[in-house]
Coordinates of C-alpha atoms and ligand atoms in Angstrom, one line a residue:
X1 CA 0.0 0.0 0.0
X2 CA 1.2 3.5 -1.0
X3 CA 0.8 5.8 1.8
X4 CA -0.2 8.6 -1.0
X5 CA -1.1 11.3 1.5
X6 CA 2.3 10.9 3.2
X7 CA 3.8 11.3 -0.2
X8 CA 1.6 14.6 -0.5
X9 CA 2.7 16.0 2.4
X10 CA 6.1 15.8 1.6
X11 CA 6.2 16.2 -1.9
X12 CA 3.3 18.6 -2.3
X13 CA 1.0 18.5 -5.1
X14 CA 0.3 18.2 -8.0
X15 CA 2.3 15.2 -8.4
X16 CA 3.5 11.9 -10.2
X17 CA 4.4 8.7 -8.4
X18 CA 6.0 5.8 -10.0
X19 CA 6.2 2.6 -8.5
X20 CA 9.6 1.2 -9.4
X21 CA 8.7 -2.6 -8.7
X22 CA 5.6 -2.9 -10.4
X23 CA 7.8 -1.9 -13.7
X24 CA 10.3 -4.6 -13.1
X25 CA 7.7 -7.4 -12.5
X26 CA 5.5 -6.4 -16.2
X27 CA 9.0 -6.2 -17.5
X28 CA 10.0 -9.6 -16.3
X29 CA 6.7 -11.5 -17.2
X30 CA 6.7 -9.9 -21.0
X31 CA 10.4 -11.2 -21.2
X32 CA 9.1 -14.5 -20.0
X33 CA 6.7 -15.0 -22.5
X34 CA 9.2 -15.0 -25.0
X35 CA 11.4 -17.2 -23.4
X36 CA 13.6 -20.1 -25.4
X37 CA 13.3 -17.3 -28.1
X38 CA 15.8 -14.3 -29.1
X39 CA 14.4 -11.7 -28.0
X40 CA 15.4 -8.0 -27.0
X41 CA 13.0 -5.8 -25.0
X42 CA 13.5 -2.1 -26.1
X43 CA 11.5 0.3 -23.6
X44 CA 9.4 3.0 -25.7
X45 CA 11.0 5.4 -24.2
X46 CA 8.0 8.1 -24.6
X47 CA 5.9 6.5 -22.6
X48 CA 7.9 8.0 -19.4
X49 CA 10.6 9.4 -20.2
X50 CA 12.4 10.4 -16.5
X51 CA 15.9 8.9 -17.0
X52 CA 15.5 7.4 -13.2
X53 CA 12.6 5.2 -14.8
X54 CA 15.1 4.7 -18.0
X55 CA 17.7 3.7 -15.8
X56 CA 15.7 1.2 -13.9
X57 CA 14.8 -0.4 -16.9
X58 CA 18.3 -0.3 -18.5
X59 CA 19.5 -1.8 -14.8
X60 CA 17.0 -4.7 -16.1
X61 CA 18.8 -5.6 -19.7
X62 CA 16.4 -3.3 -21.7
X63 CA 17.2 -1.9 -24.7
X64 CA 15.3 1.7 -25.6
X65 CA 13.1 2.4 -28.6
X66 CA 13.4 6.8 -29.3
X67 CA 11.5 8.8 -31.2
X68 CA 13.5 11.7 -31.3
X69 CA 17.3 12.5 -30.8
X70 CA 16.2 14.0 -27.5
X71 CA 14.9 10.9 -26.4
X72 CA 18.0 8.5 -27.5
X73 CA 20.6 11.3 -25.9
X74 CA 18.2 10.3 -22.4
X75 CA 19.1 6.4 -23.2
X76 CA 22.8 6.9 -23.3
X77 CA 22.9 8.9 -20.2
X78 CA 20.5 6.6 -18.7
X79 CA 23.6 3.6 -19.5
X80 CA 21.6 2.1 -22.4
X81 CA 24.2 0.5 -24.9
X82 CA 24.1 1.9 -28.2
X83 CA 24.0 -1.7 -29.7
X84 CA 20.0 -2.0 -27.8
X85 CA 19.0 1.5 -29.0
X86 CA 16.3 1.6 -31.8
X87 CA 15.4 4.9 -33.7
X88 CA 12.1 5.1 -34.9
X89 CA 9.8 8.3 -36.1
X90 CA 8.1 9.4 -39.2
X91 CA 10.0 12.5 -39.4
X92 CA 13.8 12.2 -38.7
X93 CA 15.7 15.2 -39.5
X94 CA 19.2 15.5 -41.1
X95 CA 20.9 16.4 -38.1
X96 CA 19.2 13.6 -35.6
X97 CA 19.8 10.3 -38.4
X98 CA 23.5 12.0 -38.7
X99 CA 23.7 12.1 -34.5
X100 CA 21.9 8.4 -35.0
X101 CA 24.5 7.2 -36.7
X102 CA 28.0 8.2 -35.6
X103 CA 26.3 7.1 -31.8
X104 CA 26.0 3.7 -33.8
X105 CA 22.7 2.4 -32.1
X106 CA 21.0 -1.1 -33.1
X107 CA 19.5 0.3 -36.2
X108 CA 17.0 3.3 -37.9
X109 CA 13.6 2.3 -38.6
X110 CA 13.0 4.1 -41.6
X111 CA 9.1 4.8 -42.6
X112 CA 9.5 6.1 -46.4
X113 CA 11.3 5.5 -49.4
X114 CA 12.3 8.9 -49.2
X115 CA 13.9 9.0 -45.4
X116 CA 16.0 6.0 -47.3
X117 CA 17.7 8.1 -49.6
X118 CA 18.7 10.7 -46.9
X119 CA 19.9 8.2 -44.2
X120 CA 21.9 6.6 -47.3
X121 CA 23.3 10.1 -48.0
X122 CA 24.2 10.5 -44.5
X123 CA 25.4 7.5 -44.2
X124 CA 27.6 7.8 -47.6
X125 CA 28.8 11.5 -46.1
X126 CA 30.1 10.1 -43.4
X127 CA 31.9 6.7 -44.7
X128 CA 29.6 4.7 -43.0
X129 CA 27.3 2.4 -43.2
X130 CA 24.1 2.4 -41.4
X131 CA 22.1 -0.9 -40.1
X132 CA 18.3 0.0 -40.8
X133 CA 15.3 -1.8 -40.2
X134 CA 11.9 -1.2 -42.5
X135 CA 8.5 0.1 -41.0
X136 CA 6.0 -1.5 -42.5
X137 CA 2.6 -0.7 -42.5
X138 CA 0.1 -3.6 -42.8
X139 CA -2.9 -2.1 -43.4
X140 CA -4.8 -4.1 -40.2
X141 CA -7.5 -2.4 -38.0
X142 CA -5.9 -2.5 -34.4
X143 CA -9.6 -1.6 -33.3
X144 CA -8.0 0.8 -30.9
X145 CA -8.9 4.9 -30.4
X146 CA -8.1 6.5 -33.7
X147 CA -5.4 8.8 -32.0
X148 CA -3.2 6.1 -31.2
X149 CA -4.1 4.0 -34.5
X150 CA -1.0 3.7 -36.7
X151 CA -1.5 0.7 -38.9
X152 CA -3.9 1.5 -41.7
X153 CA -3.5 3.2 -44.7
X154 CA -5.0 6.0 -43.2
X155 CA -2.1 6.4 -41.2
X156 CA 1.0 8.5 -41.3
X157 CA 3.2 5.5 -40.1
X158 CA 5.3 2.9 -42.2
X159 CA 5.0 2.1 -45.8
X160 CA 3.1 -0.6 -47.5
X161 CA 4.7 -4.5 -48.0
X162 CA 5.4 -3.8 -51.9
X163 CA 7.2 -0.7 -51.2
X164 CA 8.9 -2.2 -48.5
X165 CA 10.6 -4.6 -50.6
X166 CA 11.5 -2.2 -53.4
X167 CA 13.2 -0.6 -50.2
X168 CA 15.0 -3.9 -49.1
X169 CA 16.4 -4.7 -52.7
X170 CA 17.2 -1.4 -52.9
X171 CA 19.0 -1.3 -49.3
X172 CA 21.2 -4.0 -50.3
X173 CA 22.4 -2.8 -53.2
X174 CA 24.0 -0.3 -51.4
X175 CA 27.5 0.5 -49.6
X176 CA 25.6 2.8 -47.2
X177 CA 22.9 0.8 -45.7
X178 CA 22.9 -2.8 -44.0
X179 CA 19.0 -4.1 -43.7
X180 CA 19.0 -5.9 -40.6
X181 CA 15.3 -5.4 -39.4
X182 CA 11.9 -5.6 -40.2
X183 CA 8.9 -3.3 -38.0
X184 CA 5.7 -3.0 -37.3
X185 CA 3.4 -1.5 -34.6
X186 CA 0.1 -1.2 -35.7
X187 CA -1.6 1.2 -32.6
X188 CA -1.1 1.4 -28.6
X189 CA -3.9 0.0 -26.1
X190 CA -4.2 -2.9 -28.2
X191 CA -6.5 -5.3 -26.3
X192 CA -7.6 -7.5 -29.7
X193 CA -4.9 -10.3 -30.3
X194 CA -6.1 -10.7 -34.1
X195 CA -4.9 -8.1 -35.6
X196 CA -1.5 -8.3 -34.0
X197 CA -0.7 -11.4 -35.5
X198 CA -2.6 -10.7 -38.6
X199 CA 0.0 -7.9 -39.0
X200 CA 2.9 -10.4 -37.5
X201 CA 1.9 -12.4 -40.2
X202 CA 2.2 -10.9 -43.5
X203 CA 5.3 -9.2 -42.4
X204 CA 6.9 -12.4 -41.5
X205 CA 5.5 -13.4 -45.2
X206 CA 7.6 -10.6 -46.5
X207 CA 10.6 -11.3 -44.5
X208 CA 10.2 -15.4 -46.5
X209 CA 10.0 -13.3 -49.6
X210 CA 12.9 -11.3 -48.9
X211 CA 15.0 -14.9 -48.1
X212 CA 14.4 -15.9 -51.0
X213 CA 16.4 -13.0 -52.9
X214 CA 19.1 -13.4 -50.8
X215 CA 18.0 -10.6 -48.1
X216 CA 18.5 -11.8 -44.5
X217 CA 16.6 -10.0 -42.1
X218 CA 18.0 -11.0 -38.6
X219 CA 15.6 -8.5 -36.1
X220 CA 11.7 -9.0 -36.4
X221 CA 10.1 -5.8 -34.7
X222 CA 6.6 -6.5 -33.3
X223 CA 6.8 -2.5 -31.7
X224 CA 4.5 -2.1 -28.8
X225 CA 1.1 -1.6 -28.2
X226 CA 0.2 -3.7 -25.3
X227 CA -3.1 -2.9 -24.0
X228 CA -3.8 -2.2 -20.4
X229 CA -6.3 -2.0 -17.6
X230 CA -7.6 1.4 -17.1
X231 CA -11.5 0.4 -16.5
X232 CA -13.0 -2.6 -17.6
X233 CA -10.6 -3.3 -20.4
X234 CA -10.0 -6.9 -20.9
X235 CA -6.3 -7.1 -21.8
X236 CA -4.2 -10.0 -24.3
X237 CA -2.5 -12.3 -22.0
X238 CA 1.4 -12.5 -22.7
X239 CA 1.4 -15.9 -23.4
X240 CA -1.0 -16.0 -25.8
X241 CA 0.4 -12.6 -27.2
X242 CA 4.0 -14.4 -27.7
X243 CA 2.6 -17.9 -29.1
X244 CA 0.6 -15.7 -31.7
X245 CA 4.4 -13.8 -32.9
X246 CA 5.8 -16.6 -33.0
X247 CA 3.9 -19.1 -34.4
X248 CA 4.1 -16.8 -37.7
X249 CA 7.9 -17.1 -37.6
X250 CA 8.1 -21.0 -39.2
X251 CA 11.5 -21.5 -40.2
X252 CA 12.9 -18.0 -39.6
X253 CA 15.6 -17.4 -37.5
X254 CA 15.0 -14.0 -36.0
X255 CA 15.4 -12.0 -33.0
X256 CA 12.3 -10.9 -31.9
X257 CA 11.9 -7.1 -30.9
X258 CA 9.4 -6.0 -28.4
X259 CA 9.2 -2.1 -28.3
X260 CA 6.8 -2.1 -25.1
X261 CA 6.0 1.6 -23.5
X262 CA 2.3 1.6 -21.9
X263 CA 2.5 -2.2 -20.8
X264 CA 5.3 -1.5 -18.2
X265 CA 4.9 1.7 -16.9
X266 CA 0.8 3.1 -16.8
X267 CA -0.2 1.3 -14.1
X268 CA 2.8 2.1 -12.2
X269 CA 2.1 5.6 -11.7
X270 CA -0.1 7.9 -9.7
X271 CA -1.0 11.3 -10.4
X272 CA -2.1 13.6 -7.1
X273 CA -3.8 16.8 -7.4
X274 CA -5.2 18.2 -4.2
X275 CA -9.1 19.7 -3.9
X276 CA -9.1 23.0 -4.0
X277 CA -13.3 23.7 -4.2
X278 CA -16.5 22.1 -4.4
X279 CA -19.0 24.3 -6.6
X280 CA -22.2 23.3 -7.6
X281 CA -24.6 24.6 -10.2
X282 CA -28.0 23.7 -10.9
X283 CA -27.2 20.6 -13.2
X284 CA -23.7 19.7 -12.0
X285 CA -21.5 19.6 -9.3
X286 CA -17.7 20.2 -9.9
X287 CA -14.1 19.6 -7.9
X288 CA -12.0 21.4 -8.7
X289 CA -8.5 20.5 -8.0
X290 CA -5.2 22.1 -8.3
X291 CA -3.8 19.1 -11.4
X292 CA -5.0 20.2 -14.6
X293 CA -4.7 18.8 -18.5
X294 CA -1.3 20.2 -18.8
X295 CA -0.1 17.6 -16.0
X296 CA -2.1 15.0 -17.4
X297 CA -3.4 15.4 -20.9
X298 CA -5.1 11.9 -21.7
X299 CA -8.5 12.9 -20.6
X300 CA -8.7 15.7 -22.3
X301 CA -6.9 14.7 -25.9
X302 CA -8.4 11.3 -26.0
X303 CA -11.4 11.1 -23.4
X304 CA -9.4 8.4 -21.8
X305 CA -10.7 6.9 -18.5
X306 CA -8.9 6.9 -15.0
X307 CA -10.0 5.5 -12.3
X308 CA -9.8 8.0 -9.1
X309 CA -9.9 7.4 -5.4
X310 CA -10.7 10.1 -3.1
X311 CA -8.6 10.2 0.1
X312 CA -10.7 12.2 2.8
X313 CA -12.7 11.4 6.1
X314 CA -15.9 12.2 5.1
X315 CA -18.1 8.7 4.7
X316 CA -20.9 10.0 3.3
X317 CA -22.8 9.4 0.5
X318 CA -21.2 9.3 -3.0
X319 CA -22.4 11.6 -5.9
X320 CA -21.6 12.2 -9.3
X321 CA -19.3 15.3 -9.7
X322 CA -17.0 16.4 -13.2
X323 CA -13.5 16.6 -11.4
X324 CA -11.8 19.6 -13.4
X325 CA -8.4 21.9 -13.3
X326 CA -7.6 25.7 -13.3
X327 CA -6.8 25.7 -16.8
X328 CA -8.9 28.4 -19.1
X329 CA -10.8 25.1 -21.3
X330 CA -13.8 23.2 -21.2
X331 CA -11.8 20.1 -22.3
X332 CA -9.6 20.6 -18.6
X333 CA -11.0 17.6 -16.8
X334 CA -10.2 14.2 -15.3
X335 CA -13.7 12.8 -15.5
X336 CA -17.0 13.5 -15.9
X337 CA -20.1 12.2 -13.6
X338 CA -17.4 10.1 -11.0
X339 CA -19.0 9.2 -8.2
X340 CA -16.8 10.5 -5.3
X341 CA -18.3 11.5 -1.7
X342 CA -18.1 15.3 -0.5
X343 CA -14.6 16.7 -0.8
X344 CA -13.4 19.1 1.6
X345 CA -10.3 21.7 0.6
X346 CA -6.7 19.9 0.7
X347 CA -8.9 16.5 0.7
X348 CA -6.7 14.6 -2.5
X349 CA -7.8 12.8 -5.4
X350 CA -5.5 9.6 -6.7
X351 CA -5.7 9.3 -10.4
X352 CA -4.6 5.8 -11.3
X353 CA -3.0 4.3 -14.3
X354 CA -1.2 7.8 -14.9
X355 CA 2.5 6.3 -15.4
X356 CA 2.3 6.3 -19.6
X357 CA 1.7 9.7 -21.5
X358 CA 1.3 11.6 -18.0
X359 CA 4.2 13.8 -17.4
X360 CA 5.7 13.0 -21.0
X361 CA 2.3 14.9 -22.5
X362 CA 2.4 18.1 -19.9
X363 CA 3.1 21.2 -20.8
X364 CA 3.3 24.8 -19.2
X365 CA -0.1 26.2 -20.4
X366 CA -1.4 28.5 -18.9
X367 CA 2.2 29.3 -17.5
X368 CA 1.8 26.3 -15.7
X369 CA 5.1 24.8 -13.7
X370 CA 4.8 20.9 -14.2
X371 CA 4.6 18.9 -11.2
X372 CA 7.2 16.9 -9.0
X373 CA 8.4 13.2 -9.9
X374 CA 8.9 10.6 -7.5
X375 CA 10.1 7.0 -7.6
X376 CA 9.2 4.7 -4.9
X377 CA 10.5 1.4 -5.1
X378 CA 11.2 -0.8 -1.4
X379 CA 9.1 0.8 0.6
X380 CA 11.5 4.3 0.0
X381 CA 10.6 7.2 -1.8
X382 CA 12.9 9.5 -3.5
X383 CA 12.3 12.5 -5.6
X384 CA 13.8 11.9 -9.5
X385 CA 12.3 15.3 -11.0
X386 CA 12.1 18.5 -9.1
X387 CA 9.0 20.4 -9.5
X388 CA 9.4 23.5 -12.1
X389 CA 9.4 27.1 -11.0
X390 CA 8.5 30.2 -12.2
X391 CA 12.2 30.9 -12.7
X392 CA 12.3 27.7 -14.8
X393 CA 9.3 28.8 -17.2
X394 CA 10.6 32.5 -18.2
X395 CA 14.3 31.4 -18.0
X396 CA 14.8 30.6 -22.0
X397 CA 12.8 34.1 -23.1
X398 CA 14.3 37.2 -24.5
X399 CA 12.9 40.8 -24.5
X400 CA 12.0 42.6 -28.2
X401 CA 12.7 45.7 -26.6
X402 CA 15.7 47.3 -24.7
Ligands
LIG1 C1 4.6 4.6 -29.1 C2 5.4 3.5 -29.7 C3 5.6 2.4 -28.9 C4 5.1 2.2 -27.6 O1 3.7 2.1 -27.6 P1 2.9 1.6 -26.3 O2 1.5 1.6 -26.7 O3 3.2 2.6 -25.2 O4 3.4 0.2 -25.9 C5 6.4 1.4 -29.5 N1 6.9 1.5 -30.8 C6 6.7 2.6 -31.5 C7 7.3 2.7 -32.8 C8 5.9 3.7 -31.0 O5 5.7 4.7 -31.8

């Protein structure tokens, strides 16, 4: 049991809490399921990015999956080898695939015939030659929220099988570029096992296609994606989420990829915002408390679910309230029509599941400072990112006038 309030009082509020061990044991059951197989976890690094939670997981074996140079410059300070750092993204610029490359990390996963051509530049530029893997986009229906869709054709991501493999041939014909990989990651919250190996299958089909012109992928990318429990949600069980992968991998020797974000860290955090009022109009009651979206954004981007406890003495009865922040929008909530009992000022309100896309997702709206970070792991608590201040927020701004 967390002793939240505790946390509060030292810590103040808002704030995030991540729980250290709960990480390590989704991190060691994933790895599990893919036992008496090659496999590599690489932690999608945007799902928290605080280099304490980086670190823990590199302290575990993981490898790091980046989306931007920012986030693979956090992997090498957070002691991630280069050799288990993946770069993927749908809009590399010059300067990050050239940074990419002379750090010499695992490989790029390139999403357009056109990225190809500058990482081969690059690549040519600087007498090198870069190990890249191909997103492809398998046109499946993950059946998740269309935000954080990214497998249909619709989608910005990958490219589709045919190019792919005009991209392979042409990969190997050249000096610059060494295809080692193949990728896909079809959406995040998956909780539908089909079209994961629907997708796992026809890019292990290409990956039999490509062996048979003499292109040897070694790295089969299965991205993230795992669904979790925020609600109701029934998840895919690991085992059966591994036995699908690989039972589309017949005769292929391949090291299997696993780019998991959500699935190790969401419900290991906590986000804490105090109650500031009660106020009630004639339709609707409201707490307002002193988190807002630009802490935690999912609610308001994606009308995402979290569950919330209320920690207070009153027992009364519970009624439905909209539990909203100070920010200047409508869309500034955490949830509409929770039932919580009557809230007193400082009571606090838990918001569960708030350790993927929480802090990574804030901003400083509203000239918002973003909150305080802290680890617990052991039964101690230690802060890993101090809280902003004003100072902080103004410190990069120059005046027009002087
Ligand atoms: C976001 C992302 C992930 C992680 O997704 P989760 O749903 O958090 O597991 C993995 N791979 C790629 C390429 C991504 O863009």
């Amino acid at each position: 049991m967390i002793n939240f309030k505790e946390l509060a009082d030292e810590y103040k509020t808002p704030l995030y809490i991540y729980n250290l061990d709960y990480m390590t044991q989704q991190y060691e059951k994933l790895k599990e399921a893919f036992k008496g197989r090659k496999s590599m976890m690489a932690y999608a690094v945007k799902s928290n990015s605080n280099l304490s939670v980086i670190k823990h997981f590199s302290s575990l074996g993981s490898g790091a999956d980046c989306v931007s140079i920012g986030e693979i410059r956090r992997a090498f300070l957070a002691g991630i080898p280069s050799y288990k750092i993946i770069f993927s993204g749908v809009g590399k610029s010059d300067d990050e695939i050239r940074e990419a490359i002379e750090k010499d990390i695992l490989y790029i996963n390139v999403e357009s015939e056109a990225e190809l051509g500058r990482v081969e530049l690059i690549a040519k530029e600087l007498d090198t030659t870069c190990r890249i893997s191909i997103r492809v986009n398998p046109n499946i229906d993950p059946q998740t929220h269309p935000y954080i869709s990214t497998g249909l054709h619709d989608n910005k991501f990958g490219v589709e099988i045919d190019t792919a493999k005009r991209m392979y041939i042409k990969a190997n014909n050249s000096q610059n570029l060494d295809p080692i990989g193949i990728h896909f990651h079809i959406g995040s919250q998956l909780t539908e096992l089909k079209p994961i190996y629907e997708s796992a299958e026809i890019v292990a089909d290409l990956v039999r296609s490509l062996k048979t012109i003499k292109i040897d992928i070694k790295f089969f990318d299965i991205g993230g994606g795992l669904g979790v429990k925020y609600n109701k949600e029934i998840t895919i069980e690991l085992y059966d989420y591994a036995q699908a992968i690989l039972s589309t991998l017949r005769g292929l020797d391949l090291t299997v990829v696993c780019e998991p974000g959500r699935f190790l860290t969401a419900n290991a955090g906590y986000f804490i915002t105090k109650v500031l009022y009660e106020k009630q109009n004639r339709k609707k009651r409201f707490v307002v408390v002193d988190g807002a979206m630009n802490d935690l954004l999912r609610p308001a981007l994606y009308n995402a679910y979290h569950k919330i406890e209320a920690i207070t003495d009153n027992t009364g009865d519970e009624n439905k309230a909209d539990i909203v922040g100070p920010v200047c929008e409508s869309g500034d909530f955490f949830a509409k029509d929770y039932l919580l009992p009557n809230l007193e000022h400082n009571d606090l309100l838990v918001i569960h599941s708030a350790g993927a896309y929480g802090f990574g997702m804030g901003s400083n709206y509203n000239t918002r400072a973003r909150s305080a970070e802290v680890a617990i792991s052991d039964g101690m608590h230690r802060l890993i990112r101090k809280r902003e201040t004003f100072d902080n927020l103004v410190a990069l701004e120059l005046e027009f006038l002087d």
